[in-house]
Amino acid sequence: MSTEQTPVIEKPPAPAAAPPAGREPRFWSPRRAPATLVAVVALVTAGAFLYDVGAVRARHPAMQWRRELARQLATQPLDATWVLVGAGVAAALGLWLLALAVTPGLRDLLPMRRTHPDVRAGLRRDAAELLLRDRAMEISGVRRVRVRLHRSRAHVLAVSHFRELDEVRDDLDTALTDAIHAMGLARVPALTLQVIRPGRKG
């Protein structure tokens, strides 16, 4: 009787699937400056109040600024100008902090298609604009190009000083469309192209 056993071959686990094209989330900004500012203001304010409360508990008189603040809050009507201004400033700061908390930021960094689930890449907006501008300047007849790239649309204005505008526009459309797809962005921006003649001098 044979005692040999058939070897068992274990298959490696399948890698996690990358997000579908166009659904790659934006990069989040660390928000270091606003976070530091809020932390410093909260620390100083809380420290001042805690120190004064501790002094009062130790049978020392309250500090002048807290007595004056309590008196003002007790005597001033709610519709006073400085109360309304202070409330408006506080509300604006609160809305600003909420906006920073729920928005990713880093608008100048465009997410690229993820080819590996554990690797994320991004392309700077100014670099992408420069790439499109260089590609457009390679087209015969193009004299000047202005590119504005947004997350969902690429606006290109080209000035052509010879050749028919329709021919230049067709060449630009083909070249820029290929360049946009070659950048590998997660959300491929739509191309808005305008070709004009240079303005007359004088």
PDB file of C-alpha atoms in Angstrom:
ATOM      1  CA  MET A   1       0.000   0.000   0.000  1.00  0.00           C
ATOM      2  CA  SER A   2       1.388   3.425  -0.969  1.00  0.00           C
ATOM      3  CA  THR A   3       1.840   5.928   1.857  1.00  0.00           C
ATOM      4  CA  GLU A   4       2.607   8.912  -0.375  1.00  0.00           C
ATOM      5  CA  GLN A   5       0.321  11.910   0.064  1.00  0.00           C
ATOM      6  CA  THR A   6      -0.672  14.322  -2.624  1.00  0.00           C
ATOM      7  CA  PRO A   7       0.927  17.726  -1.937  1.00  0.00           C
ATOM      8  CA  VAL A   8      -1.500  20.526  -1.188  1.00  0.00           C
ATOM      9  CA  ILE A   9      -0.864  23.753  -3.083  1.00  0.00           C
ATOM     10  CA  GLU A  10      -2.208  26.846  -1.391  1.00  0.00           C
ATOM     11  CA  LYS A  11      -3.223  29.707  -3.614  1.00  0.00           C
ATOM     12  CA  PRO A  12      -2.109  33.161  -2.513  1.00  0.00           C
ATOM     13  CA  PRO A  13      -4.958  35.430  -1.438  1.00  0.00           C
ATOM     14  CA  ALA A  14      -6.358  37.585  -4.203  1.00  0.00           C
ATOM     15  CA  PRO A  15      -5.375  41.252  -3.901  1.00  0.00           C
ATOM     16  CA  ALA A  16      -8.047  43.705  -2.953  1.00  0.00           C
ATOM     17  CA  ALA A  17      -9.733  45.324  -5.877  1.00  0.00           C
ATOM     18  CA  ALA A  18      -8.824  48.919  -6.662  1.00  0.00           C
ATOM     19  CA  PRO A  19     -11.604  51.518  -6.654  1.00  0.00           C
ATOM     20  CA  PRO A  20     -13.452  51.936  -9.969  1.00  0.00           C
ATOM     21  CA  ALA A  21     -12.220  54.651 -12.304  1.00  0.00           C
ATOM     22  CA  GLY A  22     -13.664  58.060 -11.522  1.00  0.00           C
ATOM     23  CA  ARG A  23     -14.377  57.222  -7.855  1.00  0.00           C
ATOM     24  CA  GLU A  24     -10.959  57.816  -6.379  1.00  0.00           C
ATOM     25  CA  PRO A  25     -11.410  60.243  -3.453  1.00  0.00           C
ATOM     26  CA  ARG A  26      -9.437  63.449  -3.198  1.00  0.00           C
ATOM     27  CA  PHE A  27      -6.433  63.773  -0.936  1.00  0.00           C
ATOM     28  CA  TRP A  28      -7.139  65.235   2.497  1.00  0.00           C
ATOM     29  CA  SER A  29      -5.138  68.157   3.780  1.00  0.00           C
ATOM     30  CA  PRO A  30      -3.659  67.785   7.281  1.00  0.00           C
ATOM     31  CA  ARG A  31      -4.874  71.347   8.136  1.00  0.00           C
ATOM     32  CA  ARG A  32      -1.903  71.972  10.399  1.00  0.00           C
ATOM     33  CA  ALA A  33      -2.263  75.762  10.623  1.00  0.00           C
ATOM     34  CA  PRO A  34      -6.000  75.868  11.552  1.00  0.00           C
ATOM     35  CA  ALA A  35      -5.590  72.949  13.965  1.00  0.00           C
ATOM     36  CA  THR A  36      -2.625  74.638  15.661  1.00  0.00           C
ATOM     37  CA  LEU A  37      -4.483  77.958  15.898  1.00  0.00           C
ATOM     38  CA  VAL A  38      -7.570  76.360  17.446  1.00  0.00           C
ATOM     39  CA  ALA A  39      -5.459  74.332  19.871  1.00  0.00           C
ATOM     40  CA  VAL A  40      -3.491  77.404  21.027  1.00  0.00           C
ATOM     41  CA  VAL A  41      -6.615  79.557  21.482  1.00  0.00           C
ATOM     42  CA  ALA A  42      -8.433  76.789  23.355  1.00  0.00           C
ATOM     43  CA  LEU A  43      -5.408  76.113  25.566  1.00  0.00           C
ATOM     44  CA  VAL A  44      -4.883  79.777  26.469  1.00  0.00           C
ATOM     45  CA  THR A  45      -8.590  80.409  27.122  1.00  0.00           C
ATOM     46  CA  ALA A  46      -9.097  77.247  29.159  1.00  0.00           C
ATOM     47  CA  GLY A  47      -5.875  77.853  31.079  1.00  0.00           C
ATOM     48  CA  ALA A  48      -6.878  81.408  31.988  1.00  0.00           C
ATOM     49  CA  PHE A  49     -10.326  80.342  33.217  1.00  0.00           C
ATOM     50  CA  LEU A  50      -8.956  77.361  35.156  1.00  0.00           C
ATOM     51  CA  TYR A  51      -6.324  79.518  36.821  1.00  0.00           C
ATOM     52  CA  ASP A  52      -8.895  82.102  37.856  1.00  0.00           C
ATOM     53  CA  VAL A  53     -11.376  79.488  39.115  1.00  0.00           C
ATOM     54  CA  GLY A  54      -8.582  77.831  41.096  1.00  0.00           C
ATOM     55  CA  ALA A  55      -7.632  81.192  42.606  1.00  0.00           C
ATOM     56  CA  VAL A  56     -11.245  81.832  43.654  1.00  0.00           C
ATOM     57  CA  ARG A  57     -11.472  78.355  45.221  1.00  0.00           C
ATOM     58  CA  ALA A  58      -8.331  79.213  47.188  1.00  0.00           C
ATOM     59  CA  ARG A  59     -10.182  82.267  48.605  1.00  0.00           C
ATOM     60  CA  HIS A  60      -8.413  84.805  46.395  1.00  0.00           C
ATOM     61  CA  PRO A  61     -10.378  87.491  44.574  1.00  0.00           C
ATOM     62  CA  ALA A  62     -11.341  86.844  40.974  1.00  0.00           C
ATOM     63  CA  MET A  63      -9.208  88.519  38.338  1.00  0.00           C
ATOM     64  CA  GLN A  64     -10.313  91.902  37.075  1.00  0.00           C
ATOM     65  CA  TRP A  65     -10.932  90.765  33.502  1.00  0.00           C
ATOM     66  CA  ARG A  66     -13.338  87.993  34.606  1.00  0.00           C
ATOM     67  CA  ARG A  67     -15.266  90.311  36.948  1.00  0.00           C
ATOM     68  CA  GLU A  68     -15.572  92.871  34.163  1.00  0.00           C
ATOM     69  CA  LEU A  69     -16.652  90.200  31.666  1.00  0.00           C
ATOM     70  CA  ALA A  70     -19.304  88.876  34.054  1.00  0.00           C
ATOM     71  CA  ARG A  71     -20.581  92.395  34.705  1.00  0.00           C
ATOM     72  CA  GLN A  72     -20.798  93.196  31.004  1.00  0.00           C
ATOM     73  CA  LEU A  73     -22.620  89.942  30.238  1.00  0.00           C
ATOM     74  CA  ALA A  74     -25.079  90.609  33.060  1.00  0.00           C
ATOM     75  CA  THR A  75     -25.852  94.222  32.171  1.00  0.00           C
ATOM     76  CA  GLN A  76     -25.594  94.444  28.379  1.00  0.00           C
ATOM     77  CA  PRO A  77     -28.736  93.665  26.351  1.00  0.00           C
ATOM     78  CA  LEU A  78     -28.518  90.880  23.791  1.00  0.00           C
ATOM     79  CA  ASP A  79     -29.196  93.267  20.903  1.00  0.00           C
ATOM     80  CA  ALA A  80     -26.194  95.464  21.704  1.00  0.00           C
ATOM     81  CA  THR A  81     -23.881  96.115  18.789  1.00  0.00           C
ATOM     82  CA  TRP A  82     -20.764  94.543  20.271  1.00  0.00           C
ATOM     83  CA  VAL A  83     -22.741  91.453  21.313  1.00  0.00           C
ATOM     84  CA  LEU A  84     -24.113  90.996  17.803  1.00  0.00           C
ATOM     85  CA  VAL A  85     -20.675  91.576  16.254  1.00  0.00           C
ATOM     86  CA  GLY A  86     -19.054  89.071  18.619  1.00  0.00           C
ATOM     87  CA  ALA A  87     -21.764  86.498  17.904  1.00  0.00           C
ATOM     88  CA  GLY A  88     -21.332  87.001  14.164  1.00  0.00           C
ATOM     89  CA  VAL A  89     -17.563  86.577  14.378  1.00  0.00           C
ATOM     90  CA  ALA A  90     -17.940  83.437  16.493  1.00  0.00           C
ATOM     91  CA  ALA A  91     -20.507  81.997  14.054  1.00  0.00           C
ATOM     92  CA  ALA A  92     -18.269  82.758  11.071  1.00  0.00           C
ATOM     93  CA  LEU A  93     -15.298  81.090  12.738  1.00  0.00           C
ATOM     94  CA  GLY A  94     -17.449  78.088  13.595  1.00  0.00           C
ATOM     95  CA  LEU A  95     -18.681  77.741  10.019  1.00  0.00           C
ATOM     96  CA  TRP A  96     -15.114  78.051   8.757  1.00  0.00           C
ATOM     97  CA  LEU A  97     -13.941  75.283  11.064  1.00  0.00           C
ATOM     98  CA  LEU A  98     -16.872  73.071  10.028  1.00  0.00           C
ATOM     99  CA  ALA A  99     -16.032  73.631   6.361  1.00  0.00           C
ATOM    100  CA  LEU A 100     -12.421  72.663   7.024  1.00  0.00           C
ATOM    101  CA  ALA A 101     -13.571  69.545   8.853  1.00  0.00           C
ATOM    102  CA  VAL A 102     -15.848  68.201   6.093  1.00  0.00           C
ATOM    103  CA  THR A 103     -13.883  69.198   2.973  1.00  0.00           C
ATOM    104  CA  PRO A 104     -10.719  67.390   1.847  1.00  0.00           C
ATOM    105  CA  GLY A 105      -8.719  70.360   0.611  1.00  0.00           C
ATOM    106  CA  LEU A 106      -5.593  69.934  -1.556  1.00  0.00           C
ATOM    107  CA  ARG A 107      -7.441  71.076  -4.672  1.00  0.00           C
ATOM    108  CA  ASP A 108      -4.129  71.403  -6.535  1.00  0.00           C
ATOM    109  CA  LEU A 109      -3.492  67.653  -6.272  1.00  0.00           C
ATOM    110  CA  LEU A 110      -5.527  65.588  -8.740  1.00  0.00           C
ATOM    111  CA  PRO A 111      -6.026  61.890  -7.834  1.00  0.00           C
ATOM    112  CA  MET A 112      -4.764  59.393 -10.408  1.00  0.00           C
ATOM    113  CA  ARG A 113      -6.168  55.984 -11.274  1.00  0.00           C
ATOM    114  CA  ARG A 114      -5.142  53.406  -8.726  1.00  0.00           C
ATOM    115  CA  THR A 115      -3.400  50.424 -10.341  1.00  0.00           C
ATOM    116  CA  HIS A 116      -2.538  48.850  -6.970  1.00  0.00           C
ATOM    117  CA  PRO A 117      -4.943  48.854  -4.000  1.00  0.00           C
ATOM    118  CA  ASP A 118      -2.259  49.956  -1.525  1.00  0.00           C
ATOM    119  CA  VAL A 119      -0.711  52.752  -3.585  1.00  0.00           C
ATOM    120  CA  ARG A 120      -2.223  56.172  -4.221  1.00  0.00           C
ATOM    121  CA  ALA A 121      -0.781  58.709  -6.631  1.00  0.00           C
ATOM    122  CA  GLY A 122      -1.630  62.275  -7.493  1.00  0.00           C
ATOM    123  CA  LEU A 123      -0.701  64.783 -10.169  1.00  0.00           C
ATOM    124  CA  ARG A 124      -0.196  68.454  -9.416  1.00  0.00           C
ATOM    125  CA  ARG A 125      -2.622  70.689 -11.276  1.00  0.00           C
ATOM    126  CA  ASP A 126       0.073  73.080 -12.526  1.00  0.00           C
ATOM    127  CA  ALA A 127       2.135  70.162 -13.879  1.00  0.00           C
ATOM    128  CA  ALA A 128      -0.903  68.797 -15.730  1.00  0.00           C
ATOM    129  CA  GLU A 129      -1.627  72.247 -17.180  1.00  0.00           C
ATOM    130  CA  LEU A 130       1.987  72.572 -18.328  1.00  0.00           C
ATOM    131  CA  LEU A 131       1.824  69.142 -19.971  1.00  0.00           C
ATOM    132  CA  LEU A 132      -1.317  70.079 -21.910  1.00  0.00           C
ATOM    133  CA  ARG A 133       0.179  73.430 -22.892  1.00  0.00           C
ATOM    134  CA  ASP A 134       3.359  71.798 -24.215  1.00  0.00           C
ATOM    135  CA  ARG A 135       1.342  69.251 -26.156  1.00  0.00           C
ATOM    136  CA  ALA A 136      -0.767  72.023 -27.699  1.00  0.00           C
ATOM    137  CA  MET A 137       2.295  74.082 -28.660  1.00  0.00           C
ATOM    138  CA  GLU A 138       3.543  71.127 -30.721  1.00  0.00           C
ATOM    139  CA  ILE A 139       0.632  71.588 -33.135  1.00  0.00           C
ATOM    140  CA  SER A 140       1.524  73.487 -36.280  1.00  0.00           C
ATOM    141  CA  GLY A 141      -0.069  76.932 -36.402  1.00  0.00           C
ATOM    142  CA  VAL A 142      -0.476  77.368 -32.647  1.00  0.00           C
ATOM    143  CA  ARG A 143       1.089  80.580 -31.408  1.00  0.00           C
ATOM    144  CA  ARG A 144      -0.075  80.821 -27.804  1.00  0.00           C
ATOM    145  CA  VAL A 145      -2.025  78.568 -25.423  1.00  0.00           C
ATOM    146  CA  ARG A 146      -3.761  79.134 -22.098  1.00  0.00           C
ATOM    147  CA  VAL A 147      -4.853  76.108 -20.054  1.00  0.00           C
ATOM    148  CA  ARG A 148      -7.089  76.024 -16.981  1.00  0.00           C
ATOM    149  CA  LEU A 149      -7.550  72.535 -15.563  1.00  0.00           C
ATOM    150  CA  HIS A 150     -10.285  71.722 -13.073  1.00  0.00           C
ATOM    151  CA  ARG A 151     -11.333  68.420 -11.560  1.00  0.00           C
ATOM    152  CA  SER A 152     -14.065  67.818 -14.128  1.00  0.00           C
ATOM    153  CA  ARG A 153     -13.106  70.025 -17.083  1.00  0.00           C
ATOM    154  CA  ALA A 154     -10.050  71.285 -18.960  1.00  0.00           C
ATOM    155  CA  HIS A 155     -10.432  74.718 -20.567  1.00  0.00           C
ATOM    156  CA  VAL A 156      -7.971  75.397 -23.384  1.00  0.00           C
ATOM    157  CA  LEU A 157      -7.720  78.647 -25.344  1.00  0.00           C
ATOM    158  CA  ALA A 158      -5.347  78.542 -28.310  1.00  0.00           C
ATOM    159  CA  VAL A 159      -4.284  81.375 -30.602  1.00  0.00           C
ATOM    160  CA  SER A 160      -3.455  80.346 -34.168  1.00  0.00           C
ATOM    161  CA  HIS A 161      -1.714  82.758 -36.546  1.00  0.00           C
ATOM    162  CA  PHE A 162      -1.892  80.600 -39.699  1.00  0.00           C
ATOM    163  CA  ARG A 163      -3.673  77.502 -41.037  1.00  0.00           C
ATOM    164  CA  GLU A 164      -7.415  77.124 -41.038  1.00  0.00           C
ATOM    165  CA  LEU A 165      -8.928  77.288 -37.596  1.00  0.00           C
ATOM    166  CA  ASP A 166     -10.946  74.100 -38.127  1.00  0.00           C
ATOM    167  CA  GLU A 167      -7.786  72.165 -38.999  1.00  0.00           C
ATOM    168  CA  VAL A 168      -5.934  73.487 -35.970  1.00  0.00           C
ATOM    169  CA  ARG A 169      -8.940  72.735 -33.767  1.00  0.00           C
ATOM    170  CA  ASP A 170      -9.160  69.140 -35.017  1.00  0.00           C
ATOM    171  CA  ASP A 171      -5.437  68.555 -34.430  1.00  0.00           C
ATOM    172  CA  LEU A 172      -5.625  70.109 -30.980  1.00  0.00           C
ATOM    173  CA  ASP A 173      -8.687  68.087 -30.046  1.00  0.00           C
ATOM    174  CA  THR A 174      -6.963  64.835 -30.985  1.00  0.00           C
ATOM    175  CA  ALA A 175      -3.648  65.688 -29.289  1.00  0.00           C
ATOM    176  CA  LEU A 176      -5.164  67.067 -26.094  1.00  0.00           C
ATOM    177  CA  THR A 177      -7.678  64.236 -25.742  1.00  0.00           C
ATOM    178  CA  ASP A 178      -4.845  61.715 -25.978  1.00  0.00           C
ATOM    179  CA  ALA A 179      -2.781  63.726 -23.485  1.00  0.00           C
ATOM    180  CA  ILE A 180      -5.654  63.911 -20.988  1.00  0.00           C
ATOM    181  CA  HIS A 181      -6.192  60.155 -21.113  1.00  0.00           C
ATOM    182  CA  ALA A 182      -2.437  59.509 -20.898  1.00  0.00           C
ATOM    183  CA  MET A 183      -2.199  61.439 -17.605  1.00  0.00           C
ATOM    184  CA  GLY A 184      -4.049  58.609 -15.888  1.00  0.00           C
ATOM    185  CA  LEU A 185      -6.357  60.756 -13.794  1.00  0.00           C
ATOM    186  CA  ALA A 186      -9.040  58.968 -11.811  1.00  0.00           C
ATOM    187  CA  ARG A 187     -11.652  61.382 -13.133  1.00  0.00           C
ATOM    188  CA  VAL A 188     -10.952  62.213 -16.768  1.00  0.00           C
ATOM    189  CA  PRO A 189     -11.801  65.903 -17.306  1.00  0.00           C
ATOM    190  CA  ALA A 190     -13.874  66.894 -20.305  1.00  0.00           C
ATOM    191  CA  LEU A 191     -12.103  69.090 -22.853  1.00  0.00           C
ATOM    192  CA  THR A 192     -13.388  72.561 -23.694  1.00  0.00           C
ATOM    193  CA  LEU A 193     -11.391  73.900 -26.628  1.00  0.00           C
ATOM    194  CA  GLN A 194     -11.444  77.338 -28.227  1.00  0.00           C
ATOM    195  CA  VAL A 195      -9.206  78.426 -31.125  1.00  0.00           C
ATOM    196  CA  ILE A 196      -9.043  82.082 -32.143  1.00  0.00           C
ATOM    197  CA  ARG A 197      -6.979  84.431 -34.281  1.00  0.00           C
ATOM    198  CA  PRO A 198      -4.580  86.890 -32.627  1.00  0.00           C
ATOM    199  CA  GLY A 199      -6.012  90.349 -32.045  1.00  0.00           C
ATOM    200  CA  ARG A 200      -4.921  93.240 -34.214  1.00  0.00           C
ATOM    201  CA  LYS A 201      -2.256  95.535 -32.821  1.00  0.00           C
ATOM    202  CA  GLY A 202      -3.162  99.134 -32.387  1.00  0.00           C
TER     203      GLY A 202
END
